[in-house]
Short mmCIF file of C-alpha atoms (C1' of nucleotides) in Angstrom, two decimals:
data_model
loop_
_atom_site.label_atom_id
_atom_site.label_comp_id
_atom_site.label_asym_id
_atom_site.label_seq_id
_atom_site.Cartn_x
_atom_site.Cartn_y
_atom_site.Cartn_z
CA MET A 1 1.68 -0.10 -27.45
CA ALA A 2 1.68 -2.33 -30.50
CA GLU A 3 5.12 -3.64 -31.17
CA GLU A 4 4.59 -4.29 -34.81
CA ASN A 5 7.54 -2.83 -36.70
CA VAL A 6 10.32 -5.04 -35.67
CA PRO A 7 13.51 -6.51 -37.15
CA SER A 8 11.63 -9.46 -38.63
CA LYS A 9 13.93 -12.26 -37.54
CA ASP A 10 13.08 -11.94 -33.81
CA HIS A 11 11.17 -14.69 -32.23
CA TRP A 12 8.40 -14.01 -29.81
CA LEU A 13 7.74 -15.24 -26.33
CA SER A 14 4.52 -16.42 -24.79
CA ILE A 15 3.20 -14.94 -21.60
CA GLY A 16 4.20 -18.09 -19.77
CA GLU A 17 7.78 -17.79 -20.92
CA ILE A 18 7.94 -14.15 -20.00
CA ALA A 19 6.40 -14.87 -16.63
CA HIS A 20 8.89 -17.60 -16.00
CA ARG A 21 11.91 -15.63 -17.10
CA SER A 22 11.00 -12.40 -15.37
CA GLY A 23 9.60 -13.94 -12.24
CA VAL A 24 6.46 -11.85 -12.64
CA ALA A 25 3.12 -13.68 -12.63
CA ALA A 26 1.18 -13.86 -15.86
CA SER A 27 -1.72 -12.09 -14.20
CA ALA A 28 0.61 -9.26 -13.31
CA LEU A 29 1.85 -9.06 -16.87
CA ARG A 30 -1.70 -8.73 -18.15
CA PHE A 31 -2.24 -6.08 -15.53
CA TYR A 32 0.88 -4.24 -16.66
CA GLU A 33 -0.42 -4.31 -20.18
CA ASP A 34 -3.72 -2.81 -19.05
CA GLN A 35 -1.74 -0.12 -17.34
CA GLY A 36 0.23 0.59 -20.46
CA LEU A 37 3.55 -0.53 -19.03
CA ILE A 38 4.24 -3.20 -21.57
CA GLY A 39 2.91 -4.15 -24.96
CA SER A 40 2.30 -7.36 -26.86
CA ARG A 41 1.08 -8.56 -30.19
CA ARG A 42 -1.38 -11.40 -30.62
CA THR A 43 -1.27 -14.70 -32.41
CA ALA A 44 -4.03 -15.71 -34.81
CA GLY A 45 -5.65 -17.37 -31.80
CA ASN A 46 -5.48 -14.19 -29.70
CA GLN A 47 -2.64 -15.21 -27.44
CA ARG A 48 -0.10 -12.64 -26.36
CA GLN A 49 3.39 -12.63 -27.80
CA TYR A 50 6.22 -10.58 -26.45
CA GLN A 51 9.54 -9.45 -27.79
CA ARG A 52 12.59 -10.29 -25.78
CA SER A 53 13.01 -6.59 -25.09
CA THR A 54 9.90 -6.80 -22.95
CA LEU A 55 11.98 -8.59 -20.37
CA ARG A 56 14.13 -5.50 -20.18
CA ARG A 57 11.09 -3.34 -19.81
CA ILE A 58 9.82 -5.49 -16.99
CA ALA A 59 13.14 -5.35 -15.26
CA PHE A 60 12.99 -1.60 -15.57
CA VAL A 61 9.59 -1.57 -13.95
CA GLN A 62 10.85 -3.65 -11.08
CA ALA A 63 13.86 -1.48 -10.51
CA ALA A 64 11.64 1.58 -10.53
CA GLN A 65 9.33 0.01 -8.00
CA ARG A 66 12.25 -0.60 -5.73
CA VAL A 67 13.14 3.04 -6.06
CA GLY A 68 9.67 3.77 -4.78
CA LEU A 69 7.82 4.86 -7.87
CA ALA A 70 4.15 4.08 -8.41
CA LEU A 71 3.18 2.26 -11.57
CA ALA A 72 1.62 5.39 -13.01
CA GLU A 73 4.90 7.25 -12.65
CA ILE A 74 6.77 4.38 -14.15
CA ARG A 75 4.47 4.46 -17.13
CA GLU A 76 5.20 8.13 -17.59
CA ALA A 77 8.88 7.45 -17.46
CA LEU A 78 8.55 4.68 -20.00
CA ASP A 79 6.42 6.85 -22.23
CA SER A 80 9.15 9.43 -22.21
CA LEU A 81 11.47 6.90 -23.72
CA PRO A 82 11.68 6.55 -27.50
CA ASP A 83 9.22 4.04 -28.75
CA ASP A 84 10.89 0.79 -28.50
CA ARG A 85 14.54 1.14 -29.05
CA THR A 86 17.04 0.67 -26.32
CA PRO A 87 17.31 3.94 -24.44
CA THR A 88 20.34 6.07 -25.08
CA ARG A 89 22.70 7.29 -22.44
CA SER A 90 20.92 10.61 -22.29
CA ASP A 91 17.45 9.11 -21.98
CA TRP A 92 18.76 7.11 -19.16
CA SER A 93 20.55 9.91 -17.48
CA ARG A 94 17.42 12.05 -17.52
CA LEU A 95 15.39 9.33 -15.85
CA SER A 96 17.99 8.41 -13.38
CA LYS A 97 18.10 11.93 -12.09
CA THR A 98 14.56 11.65 -10.81
CA TRP A 99 15.30 8.32 -9.29
CA ARG A 100 18.44 9.54 -7.74
CA SER A 101 16.80 12.41 -5.94
CA ARG A 102 13.95 10.23 -4.78
CA LEU A 103 16.40 7.81 -3.34
CA ASP A 104 18.47 10.52 -1.75
CA GLU A 105 15.47 12.02 -0.07
CA ARG A 106 14.26 8.77 1.29
CA ILE A 107 17.69 7.67 2.44
CA THR A 108 18.21 10.96 4.20
CA GLU A 109 14.92 10.68 5.99
CA LEU A 110 15.65 7.19 7.17
CA GLU A 111 19.12 8.08 8.31
CA ARG A 112 17.85 10.98 10.31
CA LEU A 113 15.30 8.74 11.88
CA ARG A 114 17.98 6.24 12.73
CA ASP A 115 20.15 8.86 14.31
CA ASP A 116 17.27 10.13 16.38
CA LEU A 117 16.60 6.59 17.40
CA ASP A 118 20.16 6.18 18.55
CA GLY A 119 19.87 9.36 20.53
CA CYS A 120 16.78 7.98 22.17
CA ILE A 121 18.43 4.75 23.14
CA GLY A 122 20.89 6.83 25.07
CA CYS A 123 18.37 9.06 26.73
CA GLY A 124 15.71 6.45 27.34
CA CYS A 125 13.26 9.22 26.99
CA LEU A 126 10.05 8.83 25.09
CA SER A 127 9.10 12.14 26.50
CA LEU A 128 6.92 13.98 24.10
CA GLN A 129 8.44 17.38 24.48
CA ARG A 130 12.04 16.51 24.31
CA CYS A 131 12.37 13.56 22.00
CA ASN A 132 13.59 14.20 18.48
CA LEU A 133 11.97 11.08 17.21
CA TYR A 134 8.64 12.43 18.17
CA ASN A 135 8.94 15.95 17.05
CA LYS A 136 10.58 15.57 13.71
CA SER A 137 8.54 16.16 10.60
CA ASP A 138 5.26 16.60 12.34
CA ARG A 139 2.28 17.56 10.28
CA LEU A 140 3.37 15.77 7.21
CA ALA A 141 -0.34 15.86 6.69
CA GLU A 142 -0.66 14.38 3.29
CA ARG A 143 -4.11 15.17 2.13
CA GLY A 144 -6.83 13.69 0.01
CA PRO A 145 -9.17 10.76 0.27
CA GLY A 146 -8.37 7.16 -0.26
CA ALA A 147 -5.80 4.83 1.02
CA ARG A 148 -2.46 5.95 2.17
CA ILE A 149 -0.05 3.31 1.10
CA LEU A 150 3.01 4.14 3.07
CA ASN A 151 5.22 6.31 4.72
CA VAL A 152 7.66 3.64 4.19
CA GLY A 153 9.66 3.38 1.18
CA ILE A 154 6.86 2.56 -1.10
CA PRO A 155 5.30 4.32 -3.96
CA GLY A 156 3.06 7.12 -3.22
CA GLU A 157 4.48 8.08 0.04
CA MET B 1 -7.41 -0.94 26.53
CA ALA B 2 -9.38 0.78 29.26
CA GLU B 3 -7.29 3.45 30.88
CA GLU B 4 -9.15 3.48 34.12
CA ASN B 5 -6.61 3.36 36.91
CA VAL B 6 -4.97 6.66 36.60
CA PRO B 7 -3.48 9.36 38.86
CA SER B 8 -6.85 10.98 39.51
CA LYS B 9 -5.91 14.61 38.98
CA ASP B 10 -5.33 14.24 35.21
CA HIS B 11 -7.69 15.93 32.90
CA TRP B 12 -8.92 14.25 29.82
CA LEU B 13 -8.95 15.30 26.23
CA SER B 14 -11.70 14.98 23.67
CA ILE B 15 -11.10 13.32 20.35
CA GLY B 16 -11.16 16.71 18.68
CA GLU B 17 -8.41 18.02 20.91
CA ILE B 18 -6.30 14.94 20.36
CA ALA B 19 -6.87 15.12 16.64
CA HIS B 20 -5.86 18.73 16.59
CA ARG B 21 -2.80 18.31 18.74
CA SER B 22 -1.51 15.19 17.06
CA GLY B 23 -2.43 16.15 13.54
CA VAL B 24 -4.18 12.81 13.13
CA ALA B 25 -7.79 12.87 11.94
CA ALA B 26 -10.48 11.87 14.38
CA SER B 27 -11.55 9.10 12.05
CA ALA B 28 -8.03 7.74 12.15
CA LEU B 29 -8.02 7.88 15.93
CA ARG B 30 -11.19 5.81 16.06
CA PHE B 31 -9.61 3.44 13.61
CA TYR B 32 -6.51 3.19 15.79
CA GLU B 33 -8.70 2.36 18.71
CA ASP B 34 -10.39 -0.41 16.73
CA GLN B 35 -6.96 -1.73 15.95
CA GLY B 36 -5.99 -1.67 19.58
CA LEU B 37 -3.32 0.96 19.20
CA ILE B 38 -4.78 3.45 21.60
CA GLY B 39 -7.38 3.39 24.31
CA SER B 40 -9.96 5.79 25.67
CA ARG B 41 -12.57 5.99 28.32
CA ARG B 42 -16.06 7.31 27.74
CA THR B 43 -18.07 10.12 29.22
CA ALA B 44 -21.59 9.55 30.51
CA GLY B 45 -22.73 10.51 27.03
CA ASN B 46 -20.45 7.96 25.35
CA GLN B 47 -17.88 10.35 24.02
CA ARG B 48 -14.23 9.36 24.04
CA GLN B 49 -11.80 10.84 26.49
CA TYR B 50 -8.08 10.48 26.25
CA GLN B 51 -5.23 10.92 28.64
CA ARG B 52 -2.46 13.23 27.64
CA SER B 53 -0.19 10.22 27.41
CA THR B 54 -2.19 9.14 24.41
CA LEU B 55 -0.50 11.88 22.47
CA ARG B 56 2.77 10.18 23.23
CA ARG B 57 1.37 6.90 22.08
CA ILE B 58 0.21 8.42 18.84
CA ALA B 59 3.57 9.99 18.28
CA PHE B 60 5.08 6.58 18.85
CA VAL B 61 2.79 5.11 16.24
CA GLN B 62 3.76 7.76 13.77
CA ALA B 63 7.44 7.30 14.34
CA ALA B 64 7.04 3.56 13.93
CA GLN B 65 5.17 4.06 10.70
CA ARG B 66 7.99 6.15 9.41
CA VAL B 67 10.35 3.36 10.31
CA GLY B 68 8.25 1.16 8.10
CA LEU B 69 6.25 -0.91 10.54
CA ALA B 70 2.72 -2.00 9.82
CA LEU B 71 0.03 -1.07 12.31
CA ALA B 72 -0.24 -4.67 13.46
CA GLU B 73 3.43 -4.74 14.32
CA ILE B 74 3.17 -1.45 16.08
CA ARG B 75 0.36 -2.83 18.15
CA GLU B 76 2.53 -5.76 19.16
CA ALA B 77 5.30 -3.43 20.13
CA LEU B 78 2.92 -1.35 22.19
CA ASP B 79 1.46 -4.43 23.79
CA SER B 80 4.91 -5.45 24.85
CA LEU B 81 5.19 -2.25 26.82
CA PRO B 82 4.03 -2.19 30.43
CA ASP B 83 0.43 -1.26 30.62
CA ASP B 84 0.36 2.41 30.70
CA ARG B 85 3.35 3.72 32.46
CA THR B 86 6.05 5.54 30.64
CA PRO B 87 8.39 2.95 29.19
CA THR B 88 11.69 2.42 30.92
CA ARG B 89 15.05 2.67 29.29
CA SER B 90 15.16 -1.06 28.82
CA ASP B 91 11.69 -1.32 27.30
CA TRP B 92 12.72 1.29 24.90
CA SER B 93 16.04 -0.19 24.11
CA ARG B 94 14.45 -3.52 23.30
CA LEU B 95 12.02 -1.94 20.87
CA SER B 96 14.52 0.31 19.31
CA LYS B 97 16.67 -2.62 18.39
CA THR B 98 14.01 -3.93 16.04
CA TRP B 99 13.54 -0.52 14.57
CA ARG B 100 17.19 0.00 14.20
CA SER B 101 17.71 -3.15 12.20
CA ARG B 102 14.70 -2.47 10.05
CA LEU B 103 16.05 0.93 9.26
CA ASP B 104 19.50 -0.39 8.60
CA GLU B 105 18.19 -2.96 6.17
CA ARG B 106 16.10 -0.55 4.25
CA ILE B 107 18.79 2.09 4.17
CA THR B 108 21.29 -0.42 2.92
CA GLU B 109 18.99 -1.56 0.17
CA LEU B 110 18.33 1.95 -0.99
CA GLU B 111 21.99 2.87 -0.90
CA ARG B 112 22.90 -0.13 -2.95
CA LEU B 113 20.24 0.78 -5.42
CA ARG B 114 21.57 4.31 -5.59
CA ASP B 115 25.09 3.13 -6.20
CA ASP B 116 23.93 0.82 -8.94
CA LEU B 117 22.04 3.69 -10.40
CA ASP B 118 25.16 5.81 -10.44
CA GLY B 119 27.01 3.01 -12.12
CA CYS B 120 24.31 2.90 -14.73
CA ILE B 121 24.47 6.60 -15.43
CA GLY B 122 28.07 6.06 -16.29
CA CYS B 123 27.56 3.03 -18.44
CA GLY B 124 24.32 4.11 -20.04
CA CYS B 125 23.45 0.50 -20.28
CA LEU B 126 20.02 -0.79 -19.55
CA SER B 127 21.21 -4.06 -20.89
CA LEU B 128 19.48 -6.84 -19.13
CA GLN B 129 22.43 -9.13 -18.68
CA ARG B 130 24.97 -6.68 -17.48
CA CYS B 131 23.13 -4.09 -15.46
CA ASN B 132 23.36 -4.36 -11.70
CA LEU B 133 20.19 -2.44 -11.25
CA TYR B 134 18.32 -5.11 -13.07
CA ASN B 135 19.81 -8.16 -11.57
CA LYS B 136 20.02 -7.29 -7.93
CA SER B 137 17.74 -8.97 -5.45
CA ASP B 138 15.72 -10.90 -7.94
CA ARG B 139 13.32 -13.49 -6.67
CA LEU B 140 12.52 -11.94 -3.36
CA ALA B 141 9.33 -13.90 -3.78
CA GLU B 142 6.92 -12.91 -1.10
CA ARG B 143 4.07 -15.37 -1.14
CA GLY B 144 0.39 -15.48 -0.39
CA PRO B 145 -2.74 -13.91 -1.78
CA GLY B 146 -3.80 -10.35 -1.48
CA ALA B 147 -2.02 -7.15 -2.17
CA ARG B 148 1.69 -7.10 -2.26
CA ILE B 149 3.03 -3.98 -0.70
CA LEU B 150 6.58 -4.14 -1.78
CA ASN B 151 8.49 -5.43 -4.63
CA VAL B 152 6.87 -8.34 -5.50
CA GLY B 153 8.72 -10.92 -7.38
CA ILE B 154 6.55 -13.93 -7.79
CA PRO B 155 8.67 -16.98 -8.09
CA GLY B 156 8.36 -18.30 -11.55
CA GLU B 157 10.79 -21.09 -10.94
"C1'" DC C 1 -34.33 26.33 26.28
"C1'" DC C 2 -32.56 25.97 21.96
"C1'" DA C 3 -29.42 26.00 18.08
"C1'" DA C 4 -24.88 24.92 16.57
"C1'" DG C 5 -21.29 22.21 16.58
"C1'" DA C 6 -18.87 18.14 18.06
"C1'" DA C 7 -19.09 13.42 18.75
"C1'" DC C 8 -21.27 8.83 18.18
"C1'" DT C 9 -21.90 4.22 15.19
"C1'" DC C 10 -22.08 1.59 11.28
"C1'" DA C 11 -21.45 0.55 6.59
"C1'" DA C 12 -19.49 1.47 2.51
"C1'" DG C 13 -15.86 3.49 -0.34
"C1'" DC C 14 -11.12 4.54 -1.76
"C1'" DT C 15 -6.21 3.59 -3.76
"C1'" DC C 16 -2.65 0.50 -5.13
"C1'" DA C 17 -0.95 -3.48 -7.17
"C1'" DC C 18 -2.26 -7.25 -7.95
"C1'" DT C 19 -4.69 -12.25 -7.49
"C1'" DT C 20 -8.45 -15.48 -8.00
"C1'" DG C 21 -12.11 -17.76 -10.23
"C1'" DA C 22 -15.23 -19.03 -13.76
"C1'" DA C 23 -16.09 -20.18 -18.23
"C1'" DG C 24 -14.38 -20.63 -22.49
"C1'" DT C 25 -10.54 -21.04 -26.53
"C1'" DA C 26 -5.89 -22.44 -28.44
"C1'" DC C 27 -2.18 -25.29 -29.23
"C1'" DA C 28 1.14 -29.27 -28.72
"C1'" DG C 29 1.83 -34.07 -28.24
"C1'" DT C 30 0.37 -38.77 -28.85
"C1'" DA D 1 -9.02 -37.21 -32.86
"C1'" DC D 2 -8.19 -36.53 -28.30
"C1'" DT D 3 -6.15 -35.10 -24.13
"C1'" DG D 4 -3.98 -31.90 -21.35
"C1'" DT D 5 -1.90 -27.78 -20.54
"C1'" DA D 6 -1.60 -22.99 -21.60
"C1'" DC D 7 -3.90 -19.26 -22.73
"C1'" DT D 8 -8.15 -15.84 -23.09
"C1'" DT D 9 -11.61 -12.34 -20.84
"C1'" DC D 10 -14.11 -10.27 -17.28
"C1'" DA D 11 -15.67 -9.57 -12.71
"C1'" DA D 12 -14.81 -9.67 -8.15
"C1'" DG D 13 -11.71 -10.09 -4.16
"C1'" DT D 14 -7.54 -8.80 -1.19
"C1'" DG D 15 -5.11 -5.98 2.60
"C1'" DA D 16 -3.51 -1.82 4.43
"C1'" DG D 17 -4.87 2.34 6.24
"C1'" DC D 18 -7.82 5.17 6.33
"C1'" DT D 19 -12.09 8.51 4.75
"C1'" DT D 20 -16.86 9.56 3.78
"C1'" DG D 21 -21.66 9.64 4.58
"C1'" DA D 22 -25.98 8.93 6.87
"C1'" DG D 23 -28.49 9.24 10.67
"C1'" DT D 24 -28.39 10.08 15.66
"C1'" DT D 25 -26.97 11.89 20.17
"C1'" DC D 26 -24.01 15.08 23.41
"C1'" DT D 27 -22.44 19.22 24.96
"C1'" DT D 28 -21.98 24.13 25.19
"C1'" DG D 29 -22.91 29.17 24.68
"C1'" DG D 30 -26.28 32.71 24.38
#
DNA sequence: CCAAGAACTCAAGCTCACTTGAAGTACAGT
DNA sequence: ACTGTACTTCAAGTGAGCTTGAGTTCTTGG
């Protein structure tokens, strides 16, 4: 994650500046670094310094979160990108395919739910046997211990 | 939450039966009861007994979760329903309006994201200034301590 | 009547994505 | 030189939605 080899003339940003410009809290940025999502170099006095490109990386992370990816998945995606150059069109297209299908799936599920809901408004049912809302996608039974974050458009799901 | 006053002839279901039929773990059912989402009565030996209508309630909870509601909100919705009769068309229509708009919002957000994504595949950009994906819905800034479920932009400014 | 299995109650643990706090160090401005 | 703000690390806490485990009691079939 060291961002050492860099077109010398760049100037570096402090964590405060990055936090301010990205809208992400400094504590979150440190956390992201722990998680391998972003990198930094240090000053003589051990303070973090970021390249401007880190802002782009952070924006990427945020977009990916909105798509519904967990941080671990986002890290994988970032790792699959060439070290620290701007991604090419084909890098990007590869990634966006995953995103796209995630989004499509989730959108489809929500639309179906909405349609069922509309059906239910008409029928006023809530009857267990008949109602689509109730009987769709039963036994989604996601398994394993630990918290279940969401159903709901969030990572993990 | 006591479901005492009930058309006598009903027979009651054990937690195991409810778990099996609903696909929800017994531990989750106890948790739901703690949270006031479902009710039960007890046998002489202190074991839970459920009405069949509880299955409907659980299905309701699951549908609501898929819509994206938190358990606390679902409880409120359930509390707003008449005690334990089957909801009327107008009860239902009131609730479904909330759901509907939730769904619409989320669907719209995801669709916009998808469209931006498609735009990006074309442009191959990832450039911070220009890319829609990056600059949409910045500073959503949800505040307060604790975990942030969704996308999480802490206001830097 | 007894064993097996199902249920009971707590308390503690888990994941995820962070935040908060304490205690200390660095740097910029006067 | 001094003050104040920004930064550092590390440990622990947060909330949602459950699960797991320990130790105990109920219920049912043979």
